[in-house]
Coordinates of C-alpha atoms in Angstrom, one line a residue:
Chain F
M1 CA 35.7 3.3 -6.0
A2 CA 33.8 6.4 -6.2
K3 CA 33.3 8.6 -3.5
I4 CA 29.3 9.2 -3.3
T5 CA 27.5 12.0 -1.0
Y6 CA 23.9 10.9 -0.4
V7 CA 22.4 13.9 2.1
E8 CA 19.3 12.2 3.4
F9 CA 16.2 14.5 3.9
S10 CA 17.0 15.1 7.5
G11 CA 20.3 16.5 6.4
K12 CA 22.0 13.8 7.7
E13 CA 25.0 12.7 5.2
H14 CA 26.7 9.5 4.3
V15 CA 30.1 9.4 2.4
L16 CA 30.1 6.0 1.0
D17 CA 32.9 4.5 -1.5
I18 CA 30.8 2.7 -4.4
A19 CA 32.1 0.3 -6.4
P20 CA 31.7 1.2 -10.3
G21 CA 29.3 -0.7 -11.9
T22 CA 27.2 -0.3 -9.1
S23 CA 24.2 1.8 -9.5
V24 CA 23.6 5.0 -7.1
M25 CA 20.3 3.4 -5.9
Q26 CA 22.2 0.1 -5.0
G27 CA 24.8 2.0 -3.6
A28 CA 22.0 3.4 -0.9
I29 CA 20.3 0.0 -0.4
N30 CA 23.5 -1.5 0.2
H31 CA 24.8 0.7 3.3
N32 CA 21.1 1.3 4.3
V33 CA 20.5 5.1 3.5
R34 CA 17.0 6.2 4.6
G35 CA 14.7 7.7 2.0
I36 CA 15.2 5.2 -1.0
I37 CA 12.9 2.4 -1.2
A38 CA 13.7 1.1 -4.8
E39 CA 10.8 -1.0 -4.5
C40 CA 11.3 -2.6 -7.8
G41 CA 15.1 -3.1 -7.5
G42 CA 16.2 -1.2 -10.4
A43 CA 14.0 -1.9 -13.1
C44 CA 12.4 1.7 -13.4
S45 CA 9.3 0.5 -13.1
C46 CA 8.3 2.4 -9.8
A47 CA 9.9 5.8 -9.0
T48 CA 10.7 4.9 -5.4
C49 CA 14.3 6.1 -5.7
H50 CA 14.3 9.3 -6.7
V51 CA 17.2 11.6 -5.5
H52 CA 17.9 15.2 -6.7
V53 CA 21.4 15.5 -8.3
D54 CA 23.6 18.2 -7.0
D55 CA 23.6 21.2 -9.4
A56 CA 27.5 20.6 -10.2
W57 CA 26.6 17.2 -11.7
V58 CA 23.7 17.1 -13.7
E59 CA 25.3 17.9 -16.8
R60 CA 27.9 15.3 -15.9
L61 CA 25.7 12.1 -15.8
E62 CA 24.2 10.4 -19.0
A63 CA 20.5 12.0 -20.1
R64 CA 17.8 10.6 -18.7
S65 CA 15.6 7.9 -20.7
D66 CA 12.4 8.5 -22.0
M67 CA 11.0 5.6 -19.3
E68 CA 12.9 7.4 -16.4
D69 CA 11.1 10.7 -17.7
A70 CA 8.3 8.8 -17.6
M71 CA 8.4 7.8 -14.2
L72 CA 9.6 10.7 -12.8
E73 CA 6.6 12.5 -14.0
A74 CA 4.5 11.6 -10.9
V75 CA 7.2 11.9 -8.0
V76 CA 6.9 14.2 -5.3
E77 CA 9.3 17.6 -5.5
L78 CA 9.6 16.9 -9.1
Q79 CA 12.9 19.5 -10.2
P80 CA 15.4 19.4 -12.9
N81 CA 18.1 17.8 -11.1
S82 CA 15.8 14.7 -10.4
R83 CA 17.0 11.2 -11.5
L84 CA 15.8 7.8 -10.3
S85 CA 18.9 6.9 -9.0
C86 CA 18.6 3.2 -10.1
Q87 CA 19.7 4.8 -13.8
I88 CA 22.9 6.6 -12.6
K89 CA 25.7 3.6 -13.0
V90 CA 28.4 4.6 -10.5
T91 CA 31.5 4.9 -12.8
D92 CA 35.2 6.7 -11.4
A93 CA 34.5 9.9 -13.3
L94 CA 31.5 10.1 -10.4
D95 CA 33.8 10.5 -7.8
G96 CA 32.7 13.3 -5.6
L97 CA 28.8 12.7 -6.7
V98 CA 26.5 14.8 -4.0
V99 CA 23.0 13.3 -4.4
R100 CA 20.0 14.2 -2.0
M101 CA 17.0 12.6 -1.0
P102 CA 13.4 14.6 -1.5
A103 CA 11.0 14.5 1.7
K104 CA 8.9 10.8 0.8
Q105 CA 9.3 8.8 -2.1
V106 CA 5.3 7.8 -2.4
Chain B
M1 CA -1.2 -28.5 13.6
S2 CA -0.6 -24.7 13.5
T3 CA 1.4 -24.7 16.6
S4 CA 2.3 -26.6 19.3
T5 CA 3.6 -25.6 22.8
D6 CA 6.0 -28.2 23.1
G7 CA 7.3 -28.9 19.9
A8 CA 9.1 -27.6 17.0
V9 CA 6.7 -24.7 15.5
C10 CA 4.9 -26.1 12.7
W11 CA 2.9 -24.4 10.2
D12 CA -0.1 -25.5 7.6
P13 CA -0.6 -22.8 5.3
Y14 CA -4.0 -24.8 4.2
R15 CA -5.3 -24.4 8.1
P16 CA -8.4 -21.9 7.9
D17 CA -7.8 -21.3 12.2
F18 CA -4.2 -20.5 11.5
W19 CA -4.9 -17.5 9.1
M20 CA -7.5 -15.9 11.7
D21 CA -4.5 -14.6 13.4
P22 CA -0.8 -16.1 11.7
Y23 CA 1.1 -13.8 13.8
P24 CA 2.0 -15.6 16.7
V25 CA 3.2 -18.8 14.6
F26 CA 5.0 -16.3 12.6
R27 CA 7.1 -14.8 15.4
R28 CA 7.9 -18.3 16.1
L29 CA 9.3 -19.2 12.9
R30 CA 11.2 -16.0 12.7
E31 CA 13.2 -16.3 16.1
E32 CA 13.3 -20.6 15.9
A33 CA 13.1 -21.8 12.2
P34 CA 14.0 -19.0 9.9
L35 CA 14.8 -21.6 7.3
Y36 CA 11.2 -23.5 7.6
Y37 CA 10.4 -26.6 6.0
N38 CA 7.4 -28.1 5.9
E39 CA 7.5 -32.2 5.0
Q40 CA 3.6 -32.6 4.6
Y41 CA 3.7 -30.0 1.7
D42 CA 7.2 -30.2 0.7
F43 CA 8.0 -26.8 0.8
Y44 CA 10.8 -24.0 2.6
A45 CA 9.7 -20.9 3.7
V46 CA 11.5 -17.5 5.3
S47 CA 9.8 -15.5 7.9
R48 CA 12.5 -12.4 8.5
F49 CA 12.7 -9.2 6.9
A50 CA 16.1 -9.8 5.6
D51 CA 15.8 -13.2 3.8
V52 CA 12.0 -12.4 2.2
E53 CA 14.0 -9.4 0.8
A54 CA 17.2 -11.2 -0.3
C55 CA 15.0 -13.9 -1.9
F56 CA 12.8 -11.3 -3.7
N57 CA 15.8 -9.8 -4.9
N58 CA 17.9 -12.9 -6.2
R59 CA 16.0 -13.8 -9.3
E60 CA 18.7 -15.9 -10.7
V61 CA 18.3 -18.4 -7.9
F62 CA 14.3 -17.9 -6.8
S63 CA 12.6 -18.1 -10.7
S64 CA 9.2 -17.1 -11.3
A65 CA 8.8 -19.0 -14.5
R66 CA 6.8 -21.7 -12.9
G67 CA 4.4 -19.3 -11.1
D68 CA 4.4 -17.5 -7.9
V69 CA 1.7 -19.5 -6.0
L70 CA 2.7 -22.8 -4.2
E71 CA 0.5 -24.8 -5.8
Y72 CA 1.3 -23.8 -9.5
I73 CA 4.9 -24.6 -8.4
K74 CA 4.4 -28.0 -7.1
S75 CA 2.6 -28.8 -10.5
D76 CA 5.2 -27.8 -13.1
M77 CA 1.9 -26.4 -15.5
D78 CA 2.2 -24.6 -18.9
I79 CA 2.0 -21.1 -18.5
P80 CA 0.5 -18.8 -20.9
G81 CA 2.5 -16.4 -23.1
G82 CA 2.3 -12.6 -22.0
M83 CA 2.1 -14.0 -18.4
F84 CA 4.9 -11.9 -17.3
I85 CA 4.3 -12.3 -13.7
W86 CA 5.4 -15.9 -14.2
E87 CA 8.3 -15.2 -16.2
D88 CA 12.2 -14.6 -16.1
P89 CA 14.3 -11.9 -17.7
P90 CA 14.9 -11.4 -20.8
L91 CA 10.9 -12.3 -21.7
H92 CA 9.9 -10.9 -18.5
T93 CA 11.7 -7.4 -19.0
V94 CA 10.2 -7.3 -22.6
H95 CA 6.7 -7.8 -21.2
R96 CA 6.7 -5.9 -18.0
S97 CA 8.3 -3.0 -19.7
V98 CA 5.1 -2.7 -22.4
L99 CA 3.0 -2.6 -19.3
T100 CA 5.4 0.3 -17.3
R101 CA 4.4 2.4 -20.2
V102 CA 1.1 2.6 -19.7
F103 CA 0.9 2.4 -16.3
T104 CA 3.0 5.8 -15.2
P105 CA 2.5 6.8 -11.3
K106 CA 1.6 9.8 -13.2
R107 CA -1.5 8.1 -14.9
M108 CA -2.4 6.4 -11.8
N109 CA -2.4 9.7 -10.1
A110 CA -4.3 11.5 -12.8
L111 CA -7.3 9.1 -11.9
E112 CA -7.9 10.6 -8.4
D113 CA -11.2 12.5 -9.4
Q114 CA -12.7 9.4 -10.9
I115 CA -11.7 7.0 -8.0
R116 CA -13.3 9.8 -5.7
A117 CA -16.4 9.8 -7.7
Y118 CA -16.2 6.3 -7.7
C119 CA -16.2 6.1 -3.7
V120 CA -18.4 9.1 -3.1
R121 CA -21.2 6.8 -5.3
C122 CA -20.8 3.8 -2.7
L123 CA -20.3 5.7 0.4
D124 CA -22.9 8.6 0.5
P125 CA -26.0 6.2 0.1
L126 CA -24.8 4.6 3.2
V127 CA -25.1 7.6 5.7
G128 CA -28.0 7.6 7.8
A129 CA -28.2 3.5 7.2
G130 CA -27.1 2.5 10.3
G131 CA -24.4 0.6 9.1
F132 CA -22.7 -1.0 5.8
D133 CA -20.6 -3.6 4.8
F134 CA -16.8 -2.7 4.4
I135 CA -16.9 -5.7 1.3
T136 CA -19.6 -5.6 -0.2
D137 CA -20.9 -2.3 0.0
F138 CA -17.3 -0.3 -0.5
G139 CA -14.3 -2.7 -1.0
A140 CA -15.5 -5.0 -3.8
E141 CA -17.1 -1.8 -5.3
M142 CA -14.9 1.2 -6.1
P143 CA -11.6 -1.0 -7.5
M144 CA -13.5 -3.0 -9.6
R145 CA -15.1 0.3 -11.1
V146 CA -11.9 1.9 -11.2
I147 CA -9.9 -0.8 -12.8
G148 CA -13.3 -1.5 -15.5
M149 CA -12.8 2.3 -16.2
L150 CA -9.1 1.8 -17.0
L151 CA -9.7 -1.3 -19.4
G152 CA -13.0 0.1 -21.0
I153 CA -15.4 -2.5 -19.3
P154 CA -18.8 -1.7 -19.6
E155 CA -20.2 -0.7 -16.1
Q156 CA -23.2 -3.4 -16.2
D157 CA -20.5 -6.2 -16.9
Q158 CA -17.7 -5.1 -14.4
A159 CA -19.7 -7.4 -11.5
A160 CA -19.5 -10.3 -13.6
I161 CA -15.8 -10.2 -14.8
R162 CA -14.7 -9.9 -11.5
E163 CA -16.9 -12.7 -10.0
R164 CA -14.9 -14.9 -12.4
V165 CA -11.8 -13.4 -12.1
D166 CA -11.7 -13.6 -8.3
A167 CA -13.4 -17.3 -8.4
A168 CA -10.1 -18.4 -10.3
L169 CA -8.4 -17.1 -7.3
R170 CA -10.4 -18.5 -4.5
T171 CA -9.4 -21.9 -3.0
E172 CA -11.8 -23.7 -0.6
A173 CA -11.1 -23.7 3.0
G174 CA -8.4 -26.1 4.1
K175 CA -7.8 -27.3 0.7
P176 CA -4.7 -26.1 -1.9
M177 CA -5.5 -24.4 -5.0
E178 CA -6.3 -26.7 -7.5
V179 CA -4.2 -26.3 -10.3
G180 CA -5.6 -25.4 -13.6
Q181 CA -8.4 -23.0 -12.1
A182 CA -6.6 -20.0 -12.4
V183 CA -4.8 -21.1 -15.7
Y184 CA -7.2 -19.2 -18.0
H185 CA -6.5 -17.1 -20.6
G186 CA -8.6 -14.0 -20.4
E187 CA -11.6 -15.7 -21.8
G188 CA -14.4 -13.0 -21.4
F189 CA -12.5 -10.7 -22.5
E190 CA -12.1 -11.1 -26.3
D191 CA -15.5 -8.6 -27.2
Y192 CA -14.3 -5.7 -25.3
I193 CA -10.9 -6.4 -27.2
D194 CA -12.5 -6.4 -30.3
W195 CA -14.7 -3.4 -29.7
R196 CA -11.9 -1.6 -28.6
A197 CA -10.0 -2.1 -31.8
K198 CA -12.7 -0.8 -33.9
N199 CA -13.6 1.9 -31.3
P200 CA -10.7 3.7 -29.7
S201 CA -10.8 5.4 -26.6
D202 CA -8.4 6.9 -24.5
D203 CA -8.3 3.4 -21.7
L204 CA -5.8 1.4 -21.3
M205 CA -7.3 -1.1 -23.7
T206 CA -6.6 1.1 -26.3
E207 CA -3.3 1.7 -25.4
L208 CA -2.2 -2.0 -25.3
L209 CA -3.9 -2.5 -28.7
H210 CA -1.5 0.2 -30.1
V211 CA 1.9 0.1 -28.3
E212 CA 5.0 -0.8 -30.2
F213 CA 7.9 -2.5 -28.4
V214 CA 10.8 -4.9 -29.5
D215 CA 10.2 -8.4 -28.4
E216 CA 12.3 -10.9 -27.2
T217 CA 13.3 -11.8 -30.6
G218 CA 14.4 -8.0 -31.4
T219 CA 11.2 -7.3 -33.7
K220 CA 9.5 -4.3 -33.1
R221 CA 5.6 -5.4 -33.3
K222 CA 2.6 -4.6 -31.5
L223 CA 0.9 -7.0 -29.1
K224 CA -1.2 -9.8 -30.4
R225 CA -4.6 -10.7 -29.1
E226 CA -3.7 -13.4 -26.3
E227 CA -0.8 -11.6 -25.3
I228 CA -3.7 -8.6 -24.7
L229 CA -6.2 -11.1 -23.3
V230 CA -3.6 -12.5 -20.4
F231 CA -2.6 -8.9 -19.7
V232 CA -5.9 -7.6 -19.4
N233 CA -7.0 -10.6 -17.3
I234 CA -3.6 -10.4 -14.9
L235 CA -4.9 -6.2 -14.3
A236 CA -8.4 -7.4 -13.9
G237 CA -7.3 -9.8 -11.0
A238 CA -4.6 -7.7 -9.4
G239 CA -6.8 -4.6 -9.2
N240 CA -9.8 -5.8 -8.1
E241 CA -9.1 -8.3 -5.4
T242 CA -6.2 -7.0 -3.6
T243 CA -7.6 -3.2 -3.3
T244 CA -10.8 -4.7 -1.7
R245 CA -9.3 -6.6 1.0
L246 CA -6.8 -3.5 1.6
I247 CA -10.4 -1.8 2.4
G248 CA -11.3 -4.5 4.6
W249 CA -8.3 -4.4 6.5
T250 CA -8.8 -1.0 6.8
G251 CA -12.3 -1.3 8.4
K252 CA -11.3 -4.0 10.9
I253 CA -7.9 -2.4 12.1
L254 CA -9.2 1.3 12.5
S255 CA -12.1 -0.3 14.4
D256 CA -9.6 -2.2 16.6
N257 CA -7.5 0.9 17.1
P258 CA -10.0 4.0 17.5
E259 CA -7.7 6.1 18.9
Q260 CA -5.4 5.7 15.6
R261 CA -8.7 6.6 13.6
A262 CA -9.6 9.9 15.6
I263 CA -5.8 11.0 14.7
L264 CA -6.8 10.8 10.8
V265 CA -9.8 12.3 11.2
G266 CA -8.3 15.2 12.7
N267 CA -5.3 15.2 10.6
P268 CA -5.9 13.7 6.9
A269 CA -2.6 14.8 5.8
L270 CA -1.7 11.5 7.9
I271 CA -3.9 9.3 5.6
P272 CA -0.7 8.4 2.9
N273 CA 1.3 7.3 6.0
A274 CA -1.7 5.1 7.1
V275 CA -2.2 3.5 4.1
E276 CA 1.6 2.7 4.2
E277 CA 1.2 1.1 8.0
L278 CA -2.1 -1.0 7.1
L279 CA -0.2 -2.5 4.3
R280 CA 2.9 -3.5 6.6
Y281 CA 0.2 -4.5 9.0
E282 CA -2.2 -6.8 7.1
P283 CA -0.8 -7.2 3.3
P284 CA -3.4 -8.2 1.0
G285 CA -1.0 -10.7 -0.1
P286 CA 0.6 -12.6 3.0
S287 CA 2.9 -14.7 0.8
V288 CA 4.5 -15.3 -2.6
A289 CA 6.1 -18.3 -3.6
R290 CA 9.2 -18.8 -6.4
Y291 CA 11.2 -21.8 -7.8
V292 CA 14.6 -22.6 -6.8
K293 CA 16.5 -23.0 -9.5
S294 CA 19.7 -24.1 -8.0
D295 CA 20.8 -25.1 -4.7
I296 CA 20.9 -22.7 -2.2
E297 CA 22.5 -22.2 1.6
I298 CA 20.7 -20.2 3.7
H299 CA 20.7 -20.1 7.8
G300 CA 23.4 -22.9 7.4
R301 CA 21.0 -25.5 5.4
K302 CA 21.0 -26.5 1.9
V303 CA 17.6 -25.5 0.3
P304 CA 17.9 -28.1 -3.1
A305 CA 17.3 -26.9 -7.0
G306 CA 14.0 -28.3 -7.4
S307 CA 12.2 -26.8 -4.1
A308 CA 9.7 -24.2 -3.3
M309 CA 10.4 -21.3 -1.4
L310 CA 7.4 -19.2 0.2
M311 CA 8.1 -15.9 1.0
L312 CA 6.0 -14.9 4.2
V313 CA 5.8 -11.4 3.4
A314 CA 3.3 -10.7 6.5
S315 CA 5.6 -11.9 8.4
A316 CA 8.8 -9.9 7.0
N317 CA 6.9 -6.7 7.9
R318 CA 6.3 -7.7 11.8
D319 CA 10.2 -8.4 12.3
H320 CA 10.8 -6.8 15.0
R321 CA 15.0 -6.8 13.6
R322 CA 13.3 -4.1 10.9
Y323 CA 10.2 -2.5 12.6
P324 CA 10.6 -1.5 16.4
D325 CA 7.2 -3.1 18.1
G326 CA 6.3 -4.7 14.7
D327 CA 3.0 -5.7 16.0
V328 CA 2.0 -2.2 16.8
F329 CA -0.2 -0.2 14.5
D330 CA 0.7 3.4 14.2
V331 CA -0.2 5.7 11.9
R332 CA 2.5 7.6 12.5
R333 CA 5.2 5.0 12.2
E334 CA 8.4 6.3 10.4
G335 CA 11.0 4.4 9.3
P336 CA 11.8 1.7 6.5
P337 CA 9.0 0.7 4.0
H338 CA 7.1 -2.5 4.1
I339 CA 7.5 -5.3 1.6
T340 CA 3.6 -5.7 0.8
F341 CA 4.7 -4.7 -2.8
G342 CA 7.4 -6.8 -3.3
R343 CA 10.9 -5.9 -4.0
G344 CA 12.6 -6.3 -7.6
I345 CA 11.4 -6.9 -11.1
H346 CA 8.3 -8.5 -10.2
A347 CA 7.7 -5.6 -7.5
C348 CA 3.6 -4.8 -8.0
L349 CA 2.7 -2.9 -11.0
G350 CA -0.3 -1.4 -9.5
S351 CA 1.2 -0.1 -6.3
A352 CA 0.7 3.4 -7.5
L353 CA -2.8 2.6 -8.4
A354 CA -3.2 1.0 -4.9
R355 CA -1.7 3.9 -3.2
V356 CA -4.5 6.6 -4.5
E357 CA -7.1 4.1 -4.1
G358 CA -6.3 3.6 -0.8
R359 CA -5.8 7.2 0.2
V360 CA -9.0 8.4 -1.0
A361 CA -11.1 5.5 0.2
I362 CA -10.0 6.3 3.6
E363 CA -10.7 10.4 3.1
E364 CA -14.2 9.5 1.9
L365 CA -14.7 6.9 4.2
L366 CA -13.8 9.1 7.5
R367 CA -15.4 12.5 6.3
R368 CA -18.7 10.4 6.7
F369 CA -18.2 7.8 9.2
P370 CA -15.5 9.1 11.7
H371 CA -16.6 6.1 14.2
W372 CA -17.7 2.5 13.3
T373 CA -17.1 -1.1 14.9
V374 CA -17.1 -4.0 13.2
D375 CA -19.4 -6.9 13.6
L376 CA -17.0 -9.7 13.9
D377 CA -19.6 -12.3 14.7
N378 CA -21.2 -12.0 11.4
A379 CA -18.1 -11.1 9.5
K380 CA -15.9 -13.5 7.2
L381 CA -12.4 -13.9 6.8
S382 CA -11.3 -15.7 3.7
S383 CA -7.6 -17.0 2.9
T384 CA -6.8 -18.2 -0.5
S385 CA -3.1 -19.2 -1.9
T386 CA -2.8 -15.6 -3.0
V387 CA -4.8 -12.9 -0.8
R388 CA -6.0 -13.1 2.6
G389 CA -9.1 -10.7 4.1
W390 CA -12.6 -9.9 4.6
D391 CA -15.4 -11.5 2.1
N392 CA -17.8 -9.9 4.7
L393 CA -17.1 -7.3 7.1
P394 CA -20.4 -5.6 8.7
A395 CA -19.7 -2.1 10.6
I396 CA -22.4 -0.7 12.5
T397 CA -21.7 3.5 12.6
Q398 CA -22.7 5.4 15.6
H399 CA -24.3 7.9 13.4
G400 CA -26.7 5.4 11.3
G401 CA -26.8 3.3 14.9
A402 CA -28.4 6.7 16.4
R403 CA -31.2 6.8 13.7
R404 CA -32.0 2.8 13.8
T405 CA -33.1 2.4 17.3
S406 CA -34.7 5.1 19.4
A407 CA -32.9 4.0 22.9
A408 CA -29.5 4.5 21.1
A409 CA -30.6 7.4 19.6
Q410 CA -31.5 9.3 22.8
A411 CA -27.8 7.9 24.0
V412 CA -26.3 9.7 21.4
A413 CA -28.0 12.2 20.2
A414 CA -25.6 15.2 21.3
P415 CA -22.2 14.1 19.7
K416 CA -21.8 15.2 16.3
P417 CA -20.9 12.6 14.0
E418 CA -18.7 14.2 11.5
G419 CA -14.8 15.3 11.7
E420 CA -15.2 19.3 12.3
T421 CA -13.0 22.0 11.4
W422 CA -13.0 25.4 12.9
D423 CA -10.7 28.6 12.1
L424 CA -9.9 30.2 15.5
V425 CA -8.4 33.5 16.4
L426 CA -6.1 34.2 19.3
A427 CA -6.3 37.6 20.4
T428 CA -2.9 37.4 21.8
P429 CA -1.0 40.4 23.4
M430 CA 1.0 40.4 19.6
G431 CA -2.1 40.8 17.8
P432 CA -4.2 38.0 16.7
Q433 CA -2.9 34.4 15.8
P434 CA -5.5 32.8 13.5
M435 CA -5.1 28.7 13.7
T436 CA -7.2 26.0 12.5
M437 CA -7.9 23.2 14.4
T438 CA -9.9 20.1 13.3
F439 CA -11.0 16.9 15.2
A440 CA -13.5 14.3 16.1
R441 CA -15.9 13.6 18.9
N442 CA -16.0 10.5 20.5
G443 CA -18.3 10.4 23.5
A444 CA -16.9 12.8 26.1
T445 CA -13.4 13.5 24.2
F446 CA -12.0 14.5 21.0
A447 CA -9.3 14.3 19.0
G448 CA -7.7 15.9 16.3
A449 CA -5.0 18.7 15.4
I450 CA -4.5 22.1 15.5
K451 CA -2.4 24.4 13.0
G452 CA -0.7 27.9 13.2
E453 CA 2.2 29.7 12.7
M454 CA 3.9 27.0 15.1
G455 CA 3.2 24.4 12.5
V456 CA 0.6 21.4 13.0
Q457 CA 0.3 19.8 16.5
D458 CA -1.8 16.9 17.9
I459 CA -4.3 17.6 20.3
S460 CA -6.8 15.8 22.2
G461 CA -9.3 17.3 24.5
K462 CA -12.3 17.2 26.7
I463 CA -16.1 17.8 25.9
A464 CA -18.4 18.8 29.0
G465 CA -21.6 19.6 27.6
N466 CA -21.2 22.4 25.1
T467 CA -17.8 23.1 26.6
L468 CA -14.3 21.7 25.1
S469 CA -10.8 22.1 26.7
W470 CA -7.8 21.0 25.6
A471 CA -4.1 22.1 26.1
L472 CA -1.2 22.8 23.4
S473 CA 2.4 23.0 24.0
L474 CA 4.6 25.1 22.3
T475 CA 8.2 25.9 22.2
K476 CA 8.5 28.6 19.6
P477 CA 8.6 31.3 20.3
V478 CA 9.0 30.1 23.7
S479 CA 8.1 27.4 25.7
I480 CA 4.8 27.8 26.9
K481 CA 1.8 25.9 27.8
L482 CA -1.5 27.0 26.6
G483 CA -5.0 26.1 28.1
F484 CA -7.8 26.1 26.0
E485 CA -11.4 26.3 26.9
A486 CA -14.3 27.6 24.5
N487 CA -18.2 27.2 24.7
V488 CA -19.8 26.0 21.7
Q489 CA -23.1 27.6 20.4
G490 CA -24.0 26.2 17.1
D491 CA -21.1 27.1 14.6
E492 CA -19.6 29.7 16.8
M493 CA -17.2 29.6 19.5
T494 CA -16.0 31.9 22.2
G495 CA -13.6 31.2 25.3
K496 CA -10.6 31.6 26.0
V497 CA -6.6 30.9 26.2
K498 CA -4.7 31.0 29.2
L499 CA -0.8 31.5 28.2
G500 CA 0.9 30.6 31.1
M501 CA 2.9 33.5 32.7
F502 CA 1.7 35.4 30.0
G503 CA -1.8 35.9 31.2
S504 CA -4.6 35.1 28.7
A505 CA -6.3 35.8 25.8
G506 CA -9.6 35.7 24.0
L507 CA -10.3 33.1 21.9
T508 CA -13.3 33.0 19.0
G509 CA -13.8 30.9 16.2
K510 CA -16.4 29.8 13.5
R511 CA -17.0 26.4 12.4
V512 CA -16.1 25.7 8.5
G513 CA -16.2 22.1 7.7

């Protein structure tokens, strides 16, 4: 299990144990974290699971794919640490990861 | 029988009267038969949000490979290659990702200016006409122009294409869809594809002709002509009628809820949220079907392999377990997103386009027509097996009505028809405080929003002759209630603001929009 901290835009924090192999998006959906829609269910085709990854963690994640880059181009509040949470697979190495929700997804 | 008072709840999806207002039956289904079975047509249905969402996300059991319309699933028809909406992975993944690449949210958002231009072209001629039809004058036009532009179809041919594609998806009232009618392969688009192949442009058609992808056999290749035909056909169908329905529902729902409309007129920043609420409240596609590949237990009962399952999206969107007061239309609603675009690998590819079209359409509509009343006696609602909405929805606009009949003209001569924007300055003891007020008049009242250092706040007030009065409660820097009274002369406003125990301040304003 990896401890992942999800911070809603309101500031509300959820510290959750997520099983390795699950995506960061799925972890949020499974625990009803507000602020992630994930319309496409993890297919990298809707850009509604956008998160800002804590700066300390950006370099430790696998790099974005071309497709993720293309989908991210249109999100609200695009930042260098923007990711689609469906594309971040949880591993034990991500224990302690912190992600923040943008103001809105669409 | 759509419902009965004493017996078990029953729902016939082919009864037109049921579709006029399906929500009472949906509510009963959710409470009394969360897993519903219809013997007559031999299908199952789920109606609660959690169940609909679970079905969408369980593609191992709930397959799209036989189509997503009840009649197709029951018929076991052949599906043309490339029809990605009716495929399962891995084939679906291959085809869908090709389109995802050329259909990114950024590209859709970049269409905003063109979408706005199409809206202006539809709406400007209607100003002063007395009324218009939400579908024929607007809802059927703009989405067709947008998708036509995307596909590179010349304007003069767009209407003919739309007619053909829409007709293929239309069902006769009270009858199931005839299988075969929609199994079309893109007839009618061949000429455009061949022409674009020789004359590349920057449209989607050109992109489809040139995109390279790895197919299900691992071969890197371009799309075949017949695959492009099927893609283009799906896009033309999906991009036209659904958005047309959204615009129709906008006309109906905002006419039914004038106070909600006034909120949007006064505060257009709420329009994106209103689009989501409209999509939740009356989804253009109210149900989606899947083929059940293996036995599954739902609410303690077995749904056997080989069944057809209907997911009642429109019911899920009003499930009180998910949406408190789900039957209330509220443009300020916050909370969990609707499921109108579906979930999972088949979630609507065009959602970003639909959202920008919906937003721009409402912005341009309200800018010209802050009031209207729909004429339901002359409106026509239709429900096909895929979409539900208005075929005709005439509306009487207050502005135009005034011009049309002289008696009405005298009665409503005074109110300004459109939303107004004013720059205000309060001469307070702490120095001048600028504010911007936007509002729409509605008889002796008005509603809108006021923006200043304190943020944005909704206001509503009264109109007496040339005098406007309204109140505003502030919590910062101190808790205080401000009482405004202003006299309007043309584009100038002068008045007073009562500042509670702090006395009063002068008010001046200029109309800026």
